[in-house]
Amino acid sequence: MRNKEYSYDNSVHKMGRITLSLGFLASLLPPLMLWFIYRIFPPLDSLLKGIFNISFFMLPVSIVEVLTFAPILGAGAMYMSYLTGNVSNMKIPSAAIAMEAADVKSSTKEGEIVANLAIAGSIIATEIVLVIGVFLLLPLSDQLNNPLIRPAFEQILPALFGSIGAYYILKEWKLAVIPLTLAILLSIFVGSKYISVIIPVCVIASMFSARVLYKKKIVKPMDK
Amino acid sequence: MDITMREYLKVANGNIFYICGVVIALIVFLQALLFIRLSFKEGKKHGLSKQQMIKAVRTGATVSFIPAVSILISLIAMAPVLGIPFPWLRLSIIGSAPYELLAAGIGAKAMGVDNLGSEGFTREVFANSIWIMTLGSFWAVSIVVFFLKKYQKGYSKFTSDPGWKNILINAAFLGVFSVFIADPVTTGGLPLITLLAGAIFMTIFAILITRLKIKWLKEFALTFSMILAMVVAAVFSNLIL
């Protein structure tokens, strides 16, 4: 029996590693097509600057997230979740509700299997919704460039970050004070040309201020 | 008024990228089906009935329907600036809408452009955004591919303070978000109006969710307030013109 369980775990890791790597490689296809078919490639220094900036926070965030999610989700669920994203808002709730409905505990083998199945179901449902949506959207693709609405879509980043900013400030405003003040000061006095300096500085300052606030018990753990 | 489509968008809506989207969607389906098969086999050994297991798949699917619609709405919001196939294929894998927009924003900023799809958003800027969206997920994927197996064999060693881990993630994101919030604050104008509108709508939604206990709204709060803020931007830009 023990031997069999071990072989299940091994096949999960093997299958997961192959499919997840395959998915990432496939995600490289679109930018490669831009390069090889349309001959469009960004200036190398801008690309490297961008990679540095995104890595500067995605690397620590990814490490901590994997450490956090791995004990909650089983191995199979992890490989599926990392291929398709939306872990905390979709994958974990799906798994939790399915385990409750099936009356199994999360730390058992039964729980792990129910979680796998629920997450697979969640992925299939999401992809079907997206495919239907894209299909319905196709005839409208020219309308989306209507000059009346176009300025609105160019403001998608301020629209998103205004909403996200309010969300954080309502949840735990004390965490936002240092990074926000610093970012505004840097934006005025340094300018967004030096983005490769500004992002790392703000991320470090934000994490440092969070550490101090947490140690002094000024902020409490959040629920999400 | 100039109605011509921005040049990069003709490229962004190219057929080849729909094909890439199909390839990616097939890999996603394939993985889910392979894991369903493996889990059914293993579940039988542990005494789970077929009905129980089908029910688990169904529960996962039904629970995800509403969040999936919310993802679809954000896809529609992204389509005018990034085309249809790119948001589709990016949202099919790895990232969520906020991550993708953040990464696209970093790619554009690295080339000195603040607004996605604006005047200076050339084909090269677009390409940089796409590369950053794609490569930004490299870390998460490789950590899972290379270290998950080892980690799950002995994670009792790492059971450090979960409350702090949660705050650390939020703080790291907040650091980057601040940079993108600071921009409209210092430039003012339409971006600032849009930013403030987003903040006001989110606050209204938060009040509706907590005071009136409208639970389903939670899934949509971010997407809705983003779109309402863009509506405000449309109204203002057309009034000023």
CSV table of C-alpha atoms in Angstrom, one decimal, chain A residues 56-198:
chain,number,residue,atom,x,y,z
A,56,PHE,CA,12.3,42.3,-8.2
A,57,PHE,CA,8.9,41.7,-6.7
A,58,MET,CA,7.7,38.6,-8.4
A,59,LEU,CA,10.6,36.5,-7.2
A,60,PRO,CA,10.0,37.1,-3.4
A,61,VAL,CA,6.2,37.1,-3.9
A,62,SER,CA,6.4,33.8,-5.7
A,63,ILE,CA,8.6,32.1,-3.1
A,64,VAL,CA,6.3,33.2,-0.2
A,65,GLU,CA,3.2,32.3,-2.1
A,66,VAL,CA,4.4,28.8,-2.9
A,67,LEU,CA,5.4,28.3,0.7
A,68,THR,CA,1.9,29.5,1.7
A,69,PHE,CA,-0.2,27.6,-0.8
A,70,ALA,CA,1.7,24.3,-0.9
A,71,PRO,CA,0.5,23.1,2.6
A,72,ILE,CA,-3.1,24.1,1.8
A,73,LEU,CA,-3.3,22.5,-1.7
A,74,GLY,CA,-1.9,19.1,-2.6
A,75,ALA,CA,0.7,18.6,-5.3
A,76,GLY,CA,-1.7,18.0,-8.2
A,77,ALA,CA,-3.7,21.0,-7.2
A,78,MET,CA,-0.6,23.1,-7.1
A,79,TYR,CA,0.5,22.2,-10.6
A,80,MET,CA,-2.9,23.0,-11.9
A,81,SER,CA,-3.2,26.2,-10.0
A,82,TYR,CA,0.1,27.5,-11.2
A,83,LEU,CA,-0.7,26.8,-14.8
A,84,THR,CA,-3.9,28.7,-14.7
A,85,GLY,CA,-3.5,31.3,-11.9
A,86,ASN,CA,-6.2,32.9,-9.8
A,87,VAL,CA,-5.2,30.8,-6.9
A,88,SER,CA,-6.6,32.5,-3.8
A,89,ASN,CA,-9.8,33.8,-5.4
A,90,MET,CA,-10.8,30.7,-7.3
A,91,LYS,CA,-8.7,27.6,-6.7
A,92,ILE,CA,-8.7,27.5,-2.9
A,93,PRO,CA,-12.4,28.3,-2.6
A,94,SER,CA,-13.3,25.6,-5.1
A,95,ALA,CA,-11.2,23.0,-3.3
A,96,ALA,CA,-12.5,24.1,0.1
A,97,ILE,CA,-16.2,24.0,-0.9
A,98,ALA,CA,-15.8,20.6,-2.7
A,99,MET,CA,-14.1,19.1,0.3
A,100,GLU,CA,-16.9,20.3,2.6
A,101,ALA,CA,-19.6,19.0,0.2
A,102,ALA,CA,-17.9,15.6,0.0
A,103,ASP,CA,-17.3,15.6,3.7
A,104,VAL,CA,-13.6,14.8,3.5
A,105,LYS,CA,-10.7,16.5,5.4
A,106,SER,CA,-8.1,18.5,3.7
A,107,SER,CA,-5.0,16.8,5.1
A,108,THR,CA,-6.1,13.3,4.0
A,109,LYS,CA,-5.6,11.5,0.7
A,110,GLU,CA,-9.3,11.6,0.0
A,111,GLY,CA,-9.2,15.4,0.6
A,112,GLU,CA,-6.3,15.8,-1.8
A,113,ILE,CA,-8.2,13.9,-4.5
A,114,VAL,CA,-11.4,15.8,-4.1
A,115,ALA,CA,-9.4,19.1,-4.2
A,116,ASN,CA,-7.7,17.9,-7.5
A,117,LEU,CA,-11.1,17.1,-9.1
A,118,ALA,CA,-12.7,20.4,-7.9
A,119,ILE,CA,-9.8,22.4,-9.3
A,120,ALA,CA,-9.8,20.5,-12.6
A,121,GLY,CA,-13.6,21.3,-12.8
A,122,SER,CA,-12.9,24.9,-12.0
A,123,ILE,CA,-10.3,25.2,-14.8
A,124,ILE,CA,-12.5,23.6,-17.4
A,125,ALA,CA,-15.5,25.8,-16.5
A,126,THR,CA,-13.3,29.0,-16.6
A,127,GLU,CA,-11.7,28.1,-19.9
A,128,ILE,CA,-15.2,27.4,-21.5
A,129,VAL,CA,-16.5,30.7,-20.2
A,130,LEU,CA,-13.4,32.5,-21.7
A,131,VAL,CA,-13.7,30.7,-25.1
A,132,ILE,CA,-17.4,31.5,-25.4
A,133,GLY,CA,-16.7,35.1,-24.4
A,134,VAL,CA,-13.9,35.6,-27.0
A,135,PHE,CA,-16.2,34.1,-29.6
A,136,LEU,CA,-18.9,36.5,-28.8
A,137,LEU,CA,-16.5,39.4,-28.6
A,138,LEU,CA,-15.0,38.8,-32.1
A,139,PRO,CA,-17.7,40.7,-34.1
A,140,LEU,CA,-17.3,43.7,-31.8
A,141,SER,CA,-13.5,44.0,-32.2
A,142,ASP,CA,-13.8,47.1,-34.5
A,143,GLN,CA,-16.3,48.8,-32.2
A,144,LEU,CA,-13.8,48.6,-29.3
A,145,ASN,CA,-11.7,51.2,-31.1
A,146,ASN,CA,-14.5,53.8,-31.3
A,147,PRO,CA,-12.9,57.2,-30.6
A,148,LEU,CA,-15.6,58.0,-28.1
A,149,ILE,CA,-14.7,55.2,-25.7
A,150,ARG,CA,-11.0,54.8,-26.6
A,151,PRO,CA,-9.7,57.4,-24.1
A,152,ALA,CA,-11.5,55.5,-21.4
A,153,PHE,CA,-9.6,52.3,-22.1
A,154,GLU,CA,-6.3,54.2,-22.2
A,155,GLN,CA,-7.0,55.0,-18.5
A,156,ILE,CA,-7.2,51.3,-17.6
A,157,LEU,CA,-4.2,51.5,-15.3
A,158,PRO,CA,-5.3,54.5,-13.2
A,159,ALA,CA,-8.8,52.9,-13.1
A,160,LEU,CA,-7.3,49.6,-11.8
A,161,PHE,CA,-4.8,51.1,-9.3
A,162,GLY,CA,-7.3,53.6,-7.9
A,163,SER,CA,-9.6,50.6,-7.1
A,164,ILE,CA,-6.8,48.4,-5.8
A,165,GLY,CA,-5.4,51.3,-3.8
A,166,ALA,CA,-8.7,52.0,-2.1
A,167,TYR,CA,-9.1,48.3,-1.4
A,168,TYR,CA,-5.8,48.2,0.5
A,169,ILE,CA,-6.3,51.5,2.3
A,170,LEU,CA,-9.7,50.3,3.5
A,171,LYS,CA,-8.3,47.0,4.6
A,172,GLU,CA,-5.0,48.1,6.3
A,173,TRP,CA,-4.2,51.8,5.5
A,174,LYS,CA,-1.1,51.8,7.8
A,175,LEU,CA,0.7,49.5,5.4
A,176,ALA,CA,0.1,52.0,2.6
A,177,VAL,CA,1.5,55.1,4.2
A,178,ILE,CA,5.2,54.6,3.7
A,179,PRO,CA,5.2,53.1,0.1
A,180,LEU,CA,2.7,55.6,-1.1
A,181,THR,CA,4.4,58.7,0.3
A,182,LEU,CA,7.7,57.5,-1.0
A,183,ALA,CA,6.4,56.7,-4.5
A,184,ILE,CA,4.8,60.1,-4.8
A,185,LEU,CA,8.0,61.9,-3.6
A,186,LEU,CA,10.1,59.8,-6.0
A,187,SER,CA,7.7,60.5,-8.9
A,188,ILE,CA,8.0,64.2,-8.3
A,189,PHE,CA,11.7,64.5,-7.6
A,190,VAL,CA,13.2,61.6,-9.6
A,191,GLY,CA,10.7,61.0,-12.4
A,192,SER,CA,9.4,57.8,-13.9
A,193,LYS,CA,12.5,57.6,-16.1
A,194,TYR,CA,14.3,55.8,-13.3
A,195,ILE,CA,11.6,53.2,-12.9
A,196,SER,CA,14.3,50.5,-12.3
A,197,VAL,CA,15.3,52.3,-9.1
A,198,ILE,CA,11.8,53.4,-8.0
